[in-house]
GROMACS .gro file of C-alpha atoms in nm:
model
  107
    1UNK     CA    1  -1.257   1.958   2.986
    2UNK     CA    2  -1.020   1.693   3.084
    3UNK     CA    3  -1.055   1.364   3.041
    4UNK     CA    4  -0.865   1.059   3.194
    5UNK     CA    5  -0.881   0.702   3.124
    6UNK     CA    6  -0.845   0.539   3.489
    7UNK     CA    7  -0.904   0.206   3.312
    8UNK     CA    8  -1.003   0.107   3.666
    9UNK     CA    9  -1.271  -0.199   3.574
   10UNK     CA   10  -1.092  -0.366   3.285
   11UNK     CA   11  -0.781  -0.570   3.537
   12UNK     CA   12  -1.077  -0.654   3.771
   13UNK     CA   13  -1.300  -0.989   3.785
   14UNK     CA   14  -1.537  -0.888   3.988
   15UNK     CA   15  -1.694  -0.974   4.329
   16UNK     CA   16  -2.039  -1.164   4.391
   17UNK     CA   17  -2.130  -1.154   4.756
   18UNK     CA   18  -1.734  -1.075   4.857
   19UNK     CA   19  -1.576  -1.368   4.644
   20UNK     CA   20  -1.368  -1.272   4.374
   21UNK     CA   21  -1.467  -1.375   4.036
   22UNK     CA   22  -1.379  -1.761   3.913
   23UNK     CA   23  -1.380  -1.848   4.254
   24UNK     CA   24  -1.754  -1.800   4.267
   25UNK     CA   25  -1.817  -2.099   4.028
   26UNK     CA   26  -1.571  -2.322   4.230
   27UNK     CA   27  -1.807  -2.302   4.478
   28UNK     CA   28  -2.100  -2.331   4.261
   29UNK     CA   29  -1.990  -2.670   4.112
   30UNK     CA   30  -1.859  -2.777   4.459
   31UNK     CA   31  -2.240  -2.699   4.581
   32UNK     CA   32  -2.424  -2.846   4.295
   33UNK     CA   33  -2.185  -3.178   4.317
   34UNK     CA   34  -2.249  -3.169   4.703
   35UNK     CA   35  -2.654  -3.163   4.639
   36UNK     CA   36  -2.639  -3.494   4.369
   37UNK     CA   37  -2.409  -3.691   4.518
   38UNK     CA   38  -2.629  -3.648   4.849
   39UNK     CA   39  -2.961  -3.735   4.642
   40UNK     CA   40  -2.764  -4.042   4.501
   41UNK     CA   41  -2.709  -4.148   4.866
   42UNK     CA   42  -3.042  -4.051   5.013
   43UNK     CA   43  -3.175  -4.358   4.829
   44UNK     CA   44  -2.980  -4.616   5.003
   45UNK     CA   45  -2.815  -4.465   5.351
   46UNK     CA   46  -2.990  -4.292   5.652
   47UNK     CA   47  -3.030  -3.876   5.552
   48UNK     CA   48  -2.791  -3.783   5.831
   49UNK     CA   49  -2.529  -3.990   5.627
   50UNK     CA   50  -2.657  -3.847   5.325
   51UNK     CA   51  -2.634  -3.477   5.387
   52UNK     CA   52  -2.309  -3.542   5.618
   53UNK     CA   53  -2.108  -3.712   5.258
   54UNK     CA   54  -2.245  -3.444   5.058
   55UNK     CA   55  -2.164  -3.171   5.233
   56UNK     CA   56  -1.775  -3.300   5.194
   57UNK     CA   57  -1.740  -3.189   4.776
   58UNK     CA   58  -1.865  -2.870   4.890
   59UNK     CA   59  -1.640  -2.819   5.222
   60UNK     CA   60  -1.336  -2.918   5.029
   61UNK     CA   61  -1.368  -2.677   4.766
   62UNK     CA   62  -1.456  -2.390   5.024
   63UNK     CA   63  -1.125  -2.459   5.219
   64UNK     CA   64  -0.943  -2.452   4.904
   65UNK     CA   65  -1.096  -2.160   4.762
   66UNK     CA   66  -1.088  -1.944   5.093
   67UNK     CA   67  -0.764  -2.075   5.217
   68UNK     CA   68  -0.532  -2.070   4.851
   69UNK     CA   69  -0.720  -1.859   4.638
   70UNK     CA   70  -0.942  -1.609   4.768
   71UNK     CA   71  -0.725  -1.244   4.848
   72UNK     CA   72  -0.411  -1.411   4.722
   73UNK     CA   73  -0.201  -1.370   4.388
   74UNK     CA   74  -0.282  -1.515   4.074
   75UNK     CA   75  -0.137  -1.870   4.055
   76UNK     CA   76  -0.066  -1.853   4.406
   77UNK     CA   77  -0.216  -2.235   4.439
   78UNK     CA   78  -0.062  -2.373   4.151
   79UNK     CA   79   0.233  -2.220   4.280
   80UNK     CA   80   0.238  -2.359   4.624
   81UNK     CA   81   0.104  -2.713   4.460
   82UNK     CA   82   0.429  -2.712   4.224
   83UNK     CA   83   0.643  -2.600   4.481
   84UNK     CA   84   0.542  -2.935   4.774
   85UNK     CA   85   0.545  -3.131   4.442
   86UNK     CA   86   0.884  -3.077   4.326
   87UNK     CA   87   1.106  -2.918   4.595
   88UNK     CA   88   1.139  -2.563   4.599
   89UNK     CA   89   1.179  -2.453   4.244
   90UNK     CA   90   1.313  -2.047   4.290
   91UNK     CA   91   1.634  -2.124   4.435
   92UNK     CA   92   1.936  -2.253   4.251
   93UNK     CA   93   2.059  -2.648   4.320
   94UNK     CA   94   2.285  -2.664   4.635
   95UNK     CA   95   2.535  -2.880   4.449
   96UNK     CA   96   2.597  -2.667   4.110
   97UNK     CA   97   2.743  -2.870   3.848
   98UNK     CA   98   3.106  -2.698   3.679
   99UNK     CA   99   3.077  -2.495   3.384
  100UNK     CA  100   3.278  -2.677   3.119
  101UNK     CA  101   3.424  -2.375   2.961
  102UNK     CA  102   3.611  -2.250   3.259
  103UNK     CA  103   3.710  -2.612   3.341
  104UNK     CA  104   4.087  -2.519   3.349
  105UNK     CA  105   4.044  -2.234   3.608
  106UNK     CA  106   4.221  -2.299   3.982
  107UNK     CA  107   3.894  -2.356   4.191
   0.00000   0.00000   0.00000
């Protein structure tokens, strides 16, 4: 008898209801922030301006967890973030500086 180690469940997160693993509790705080901060308002503001501000934590985080996380690579939206932040970082300057030790070659 043969046996073969696939080691097919030990690289995966897992999936609750479709959404890959950490991404599930990004939406879980984004929910639960959602629900207080629209009981903190429901005190002092109408309930259609209550739900309407709450529902913002939680739409927020959705976008950003379907639209730069969800189905892409790891580090994909730190990646992107770093990238608009500081230029694009994987290709070299445009305006290379000389190298010193070859300083005397003819250019």
């Amino acid at each position: 008898m043969n046996i073969v180690h696939t080691h097919a469940g030990d690289d995966s997160d897992g999936k609750i209801w479709g959404i890959e693993g950490l991404n599930i509790l990004f939406m879980l705080a984004g929910l639960l922030i959602s629900i207080g901060l629209a009981h903190m308002l429901s005190r002092h503001h109408s309930p259609t301006f209550s739900v309407s501000a709450g529902a913002v934590p939680f739409a927020v985080i959705t976008a950003y967890v379907f639209g730069l996380r969800q189905g892409k690579p790891k580090s994909f939206d730190t990646d992107l973030l770093e990238t608009l932040a500081n230029g694009s970082g994987w290709q070299s300057p445009a305006q290379q500086s000389r190298n010193p030790l070859f300083s005397h070659a003819s250019t």
